Amino acid sequence: MSSSLEDAKISSENLANNLAGVKASIGAAEKEALRKKGAVNLVAVSKTHGPETIEDAIQAGQKIFGENRVQEAEAKWPDLKERNSDIRLHLIGPLQRNKAALAVSLFDVIETIDRLKLATALTRHMEEIGRRPNCFIQVNTGEESQKAGILPRETDAFIAKCRTDLNLPIVGLMCIPPVDEEPSLHFALLREIAERNELPELSMGMSADFETAIQFGATYVRVGTAIFGPRSDYWQSKVA
Ligand SMILES: *Cc1c(COP(=O)(O)O)cnc(C)c1O
């Protein structure tokens, strides 16, 4: 009897093909945008996918992964990281303050700093734990009420506070454009805010629009479906 997880699991061959295809598209987009080869890092978004699938991606050469839930990452990644020491794990989903310490231990990059209380908690936990994951500030470029992120007009002041008052290792900005809008305006806005604050990294672009994001200066693209296929709810239901 096969489980629904096995039914949903992508074959290692298809996964390797998808990964190679995404990497080729990134390379072509870098060239087209006159960016340096290798300027764009691929974050493989493995949320909802099980450890066997992730292991296939690691075997195919992928080293940077993204997860959107701390608990799901805690269930999946400690073993995988122990066996694969050069993995870099990014948190790309909302972070609650009561999970901030866990996030500092588990992740190498935290992309979703979106409020002062969280930033303050992260500073304290980094000091206590002795680990300083690089941080991105999430910007709500579409000013959507249901979406996390700092409003564009408040971002300069927030960056300054995180850097100066809290001494957080802020390296860049991250955004998720509104689904029904042209993403390039949002990518351009994010780049503009990063440039005037001298932040080198931009995390923007997903399966549907990563090539556009690369045109607008993305240094990290977060790609899930184009690599792993459709998401199952196996892991999310397991840790919910
Ligand atoms: C799920 C997710 C992605 C990947 O989305 P795809 O469309 O599957 O590539 C990227 N960024 C964030 C923040 C996500 O939650």
Short mmCIF file of C-alpha atoms and ligand atoms in Angstrom, two decimals:
data_model
loop_
_atom_site.label_atom_id
_atom_site.label_comp_id
_atom_site.label_asym_id
_atom_site.label_seq_id
_atom_site.Cartn_x
_atom_site.Cartn_y
_atom_site.Cartn_z
CA MET A 1 0.00 0.00 0.00
CA SER A 2 1.48 3.35 -0.93
CA SER A 3 0.86 6.43 1.19
CA SER A 4 -0.45 9.66 -0.22
CA LEU A 5 2.96 11.16 0.52
CA GLU A 6 4.61 8.66 -1.79
CA ASP A 7 1.98 9.30 -4.43
CA ALA A 8 2.71 13.00 -4.26
CA LYS A 9 6.48 12.70 -4.20
CA ILE A 10 8.28 13.91 -7.28
CA SER A 11 10.79 11.44 -8.76
CA SER A 12 14.44 12.26 -8.21
CA GLU A 13 14.92 12.40 -11.96
CA ASN A 14 12.14 14.93 -12.50
CA LEU A 15 13.40 16.96 -9.59
CA ALA A 16 16.94 17.06 -10.98
CA ASN A 17 15.58 18.09 -14.39
CA ASN A 18 13.45 20.84 -12.89
CA LEU A 19 16.37 22.12 -10.85
CA ALA A 20 18.65 22.18 -13.88
CA GLY A 21 15.95 24.00 -15.85
CA VAL A 22 15.49 26.68 -13.19
CA LYS A 23 19.26 27.15 -12.93
CA ALA A 24 19.50 27.51 -16.71
CA SER A 25 16.72 30.12 -16.68
CA ILE A 26 18.50 32.01 -13.92
CA GLY A 27 21.72 31.94 -15.94
CA ALA A 28 19.94 33.19 -19.05
CA ALA A 29 18.21 35.96 -17.09
CA GLU A 30 21.52 37.04 -15.53
CA LYS A 31 23.04 37.28 -18.97
CA GLU A 32 20.08 39.14 -20.44
CA ALA A 33 20.18 41.65 -17.57
CA LEU A 34 23.96 42.04 -17.90
CA ARG A 35 24.40 40.74 -14.40
CA LYS A 36 27.49 38.78 -13.41
CA LYS A 37 27.24 35.00 -13.78
CA GLY A 38 26.35 33.60 -10.38
CA ALA A 39 25.09 36.96 -9.08
CA VAL A 40 21.72 35.39 -8.29
CA ASN A 41 21.35 32.75 -5.57
CA LEU A 42 18.62 30.15 -5.82
CA VAL A 43 16.66 29.46 -2.63
CA ALA A 44 14.84 26.15 -3.19
CA VAL A 45 11.56 26.50 -1.28
CA SER A 46 10.97 23.06 0.21
CA LYS A 47 7.93 23.84 2.39
CA THR A 48 5.43 20.93 2.55
CA HIS A 49 7.94 18.54 0.97
CA GLY A 50 9.36 15.66 2.97
CA PRO A 51 13.00 14.88 3.83
CA GLU A 52 13.35 12.28 1.04
CA THR A 53 12.45 14.85 -1.60
CA ILE A 54 14.76 17.41 -0.02
CA GLU A 55 17.57 14.84 0.08
CA ASP A 56 17.08 14.34 -3.68
CA ALA A 57 17.52 18.08 -4.21
CA ILE A 58 20.68 18.05 -2.08
CA GLN A 59 22.00 15.11 -4.11
CA ALA A 60 21.32 17.14 -7.25
CA GLY A 61 23.61 19.83 -5.89
CA GLN A 62 21.24 22.32 -4.25
CA LYS A 63 22.61 23.97 -1.10
CA ILE A 64 20.25 26.85 -0.20
CA PHE A 65 16.73 26.02 0.98
CA GLY A 66 13.76 28.03 2.22
CA GLU A 67 11.05 27.08 4.70
CA ASN A 68 8.09 29.21 5.74
CA ARG A 69 7.25 27.60 9.10
CA VAL A 70 9.60 27.26 12.05
CA GLN A 71 7.95 24.12 13.42
CA GLU A 72 7.94 22.36 10.09
CA ALA A 73 11.61 23.23 9.64
CA GLU A 74 12.37 21.92 13.13
CA ALA A 75 10.73 18.60 12.21
CA LYS A 76 12.63 18.23 8.95
CA TRP A 77 15.98 19.99 9.03
CA PRO A 78 18.16 19.09 12.04
CA ASP A 79 18.86 15.61 10.61
CA LEU A 80 19.32 16.86 7.06
CA LYS A 81 21.70 19.58 8.23
CA GLU A 82 23.72 17.18 10.31
CA ARG A 83 24.29 14.99 7.27
CA ASN A 84 24.89 17.93 4.92
CA SER A 85 26.95 20.54 6.73
CA ASP A 86 27.14 23.11 3.91
CA ILE A 87 23.39 23.71 3.67
CA ARG A 88 22.10 27.25 4.20
CA LEU A 89 18.53 27.37 5.47
CA HIS A 90 16.41 30.53 5.00
CA LEU A 91 13.27 31.40 6.93
CA ILE A 92 10.90 32.98 4.41
CA GLY A 93 7.61 32.93 6.36
CA PRO A 94 6.22 34.96 9.26
CA LEU A 95 8.07 34.60 12.57
CA GLN A 96 6.29 34.75 15.92
CA ARG A 97 8.22 36.16 18.82
CA ASN A 98 7.84 32.96 20.87
CA LYS A 99 9.65 31.07 18.10
CA ALA A 100 12.41 33.63 17.63
CA ALA A 101 14.98 31.75 19.73
CA LEU A 102 14.30 28.52 17.84
CA ALA A 103 14.60 30.37 14.55
CA VAL A 104 18.00 31.78 15.56
CA SER A 105 19.26 28.25 16.30
CA LEU A 106 17.76 26.62 13.23
CA PHE A 107 18.12 29.09 10.35
CA ASP A 108 21.17 30.60 8.68
CA VAL A 109 19.21 33.51 7.23
CA ILE A 110 16.01 35.12 8.52
CA GLU A 111 14.25 36.95 5.68
CA THR A 112 11.10 38.11 7.40
CA ILE A 113 11.84 40.75 10.02
CA ASP A 114 8.70 42.85 9.93
CA ARG A 115 8.29 44.61 13.29
CA LEU A 116 10.31 46.16 16.07
CA LYS A 117 9.31 43.77 18.84
CA LEU A 118 10.49 40.83 16.75
CA ALA A 119 13.73 42.61 15.87
CA THR A 120 14.36 43.34 19.55
CA ALA A 121 13.70 39.72 20.51
CA LEU A 122 16.07 38.51 17.78
CA THR A 123 18.88 40.74 19.06
CA ARG A 124 18.47 39.31 22.56
CA HIS A 125 18.35 35.69 21.36
CA MET A 126 21.37 36.13 19.10
CA GLU A 127 23.36 37.39 22.08
CA GLU A 128 22.17 34.53 24.30
CA ILE A 129 22.66 31.79 21.72
CA GLY A 130 25.86 33.18 20.22
CA ARG A 131 24.68 32.83 16.64
CA ARG A 132 24.01 35.69 14.20
CA PRO A 133 21.98 34.60 11.16
CA ASN A 134 21.98 37.23 8.42
CA CYS A 135 18.70 39.13 8.32
CA PHE A 136 16.44 40.64 5.69
CA ILE A 137 13.67 43.12 6.36
CA GLN A 138 10.37 42.24 4.73
CA VAL A 139 8.77 45.22 2.99
CA ASN A 140 5.04 45.31 2.27
CA THR A 141 5.53 47.01 -1.09
CA GLY A 142 1.85 46.68 -2.01
CA GLU A 143 0.72 48.08 1.36
CA GLU A 144 -1.69 45.15 1.66
CA SER A 145 -3.48 44.98 5.01
CA GLN A 146 -3.37 41.18 5.18
CA LYS A 147 0.33 40.98 4.34
CA ALA A 148 3.29 41.22 6.70
CA GLY A 149 6.09 43.70 6.19
CA ILE A 150 7.20 47.24 6.92
CA LEU A 151 5.45 49.95 4.87
CA PRO A 152 7.77 51.46 2.26
CA ARG A 153 7.65 54.94 3.81
CA GLU A 154 8.65 53.54 7.20
CA THR A 155 11.42 51.29 5.96
CA ASP A 156 14.39 53.72 6.10
CA ALA A 157 13.76 54.48 9.77
CA PHE A 158 13.22 50.82 10.58
CA ILE A 159 16.47 49.78 8.88
CA ALA A 160 18.36 52.45 10.82
CA LYS A 161 16.88 51.27 14.11
CA CYS A 162 17.72 47.62 13.42
CA ARG A 163 21.26 48.49 12.50
CA THR A 164 22.15 51.16 15.01
CA ASP A 165 20.02 50.51 18.10
CA LEU A 166 19.74 46.72 17.79
CA ASN A 167 23.01 45.85 16.04
CA LEU A 168 21.24 43.25 13.86
CA PRO A 169 23.14 41.84 10.85
CA ILE A 170 20.78 43.33 8.24
CA VAL A 171 21.98 42.44 4.73
CA GLY A 172 18.98 43.13 2.53
CA LEU A 173 15.27 43.45 1.82
CA MET A 174 12.60 40.93 0.88
CA CYS A 175 9.14 41.36 -0.67
CA ILE A 176 6.17 39.35 -1.89
CA PRO A 177 4.29 41.47 -4.47
CA PRO A 178 0.46 41.44 -4.57
CA VAL A 179 -0.74 38.48 -6.66
CA ASP A 180 -2.84 40.57 -9.02
CA GLU A 181 -0.33 43.30 -9.81
CA GLU A 182 2.59 43.67 -12.19
CA PRO A 183 5.52 42.56 -10.01
CA SER A 184 8.17 44.74 -11.66
CA LEU A 185 6.92 47.92 -9.96
CA HIS A 186 7.33 46.22 -6.61
CA PHE A 187 10.75 44.85 -7.47
CA ALA A 188 11.87 48.31 -8.60
CA LEU A 189 10.59 49.88 -5.38
CA LEU A 190 12.40 47.30 -3.25
CA ARG A 191 15.63 47.91 -5.13
CA GLU A 192 15.32 51.66 -4.71
CA ILE A 193 14.90 51.36 -0.94
CA ALA A 194 17.84 48.92 -0.70
CA GLU A 195 20.10 51.17 -2.78
CA ARG A 196 19.51 54.30 -0.76
CA ASN A 197 20.18 52.33 2.43
CA GLU A 198 23.27 50.64 0.98
CA LEU A 199 21.89 47.13 1.47
CA PRO A 200 23.47 44.66 -1.00
CA GLU A 201 20.91 41.83 -1.02
CA LEU A 202 17.42 41.64 -2.56
CA SER A 203 15.22 38.57 -2.02
CA MET A 204 12.48 38.75 -4.63
CA GLY A 205 10.93 36.59 -7.33
CA MET A 206 9.18 33.20 -7.12
CA SER A 207 8.39 30.47 -9.67
CA ALA A 208 6.16 32.74 -11.77
CA ASP A 209 8.31 35.86 -11.84
CA PHE A 210 11.92 35.13 -10.88
CA GLU A 211 13.25 36.13 -14.29
CA THR A 212 11.62 39.55 -13.97
CA ALA A 213 13.04 39.86 -10.45
CA ILE A 214 16.52 39.15 -11.81
CA GLN A 215 16.09 41.99 -14.32
CA PHE A 216 15.36 44.27 -11.37
CA GLY A 217 18.38 43.22 -9.34
CA ALA A 218 17.34 40.19 -7.26
CA THR A 219 20.30 38.52 -5.56
CA TYR A 220 18.10 35.75 -4.09
CA VAL A 221 15.11 34.19 -5.85
CA ARG A 222 12.79 31.90 -3.89
CA VAL A 223 11.53 29.10 -6.10
CA GLY A 224 9.32 26.22 -4.94
CA THR A 225 6.80 24.84 -7.42
CA ALA A 226 9.09 25.06 -10.47
CA ILE A 227 11.56 22.75 -8.68
CA PHE A 228 9.45 20.45 -6.51
CA GLY A 229 6.12 20.46 -8.33
CA PRO A 230 2.81 20.99 -6.53
CA ARG A 231 2.84 21.16 -2.74
CA SER A 232 1.25 18.49 -0.55
CA ASP A 233 -0.05 19.23 2.93
CA TYR A 234 1.64 16.24 4.51
CA TRP A 235 4.25 18.02 6.62
CA GLN A 236 2.08 20.99 7.43
CA SER A 237 -0.67 18.77 8.81
CA LYS A 238 1.89 16.67 10.68
CA VAL A 239 3.24 19.61 12.68
CA ALA A 240 0.12 21.79 12.86
C1 LIG B 1 6.01 29.42 -1.04
C2 LIG B 1 6.86 30.65 -1.16
C3 LIG B 1 7.68 30.84 -2.27
C4 LIG B 1 7.75 29.87 -3.45
O1 LIG B 1 6.62 29.99 -4.23
P1 LIG B 1 6.51 29.21 -5.64
O2 LIG B 1 5.48 29.96 -6.37
O3 LIG B 1 6.12 27.81 -5.32
O4 LIG B 1 7.84 29.28 -6.29
C5 LIG B 1 8.47 31.98 -2.30
N1 LIG B 1 8.44 32.89 -1.31
C6 LIG B 1 7.66 32.74 -0.22
C7 LIG B 1 7.68 33.76 0.84
C8 LIG B 1 6.84 31.61 -0.11
O5 LIG B 1 6.05 31.47 0.98
#
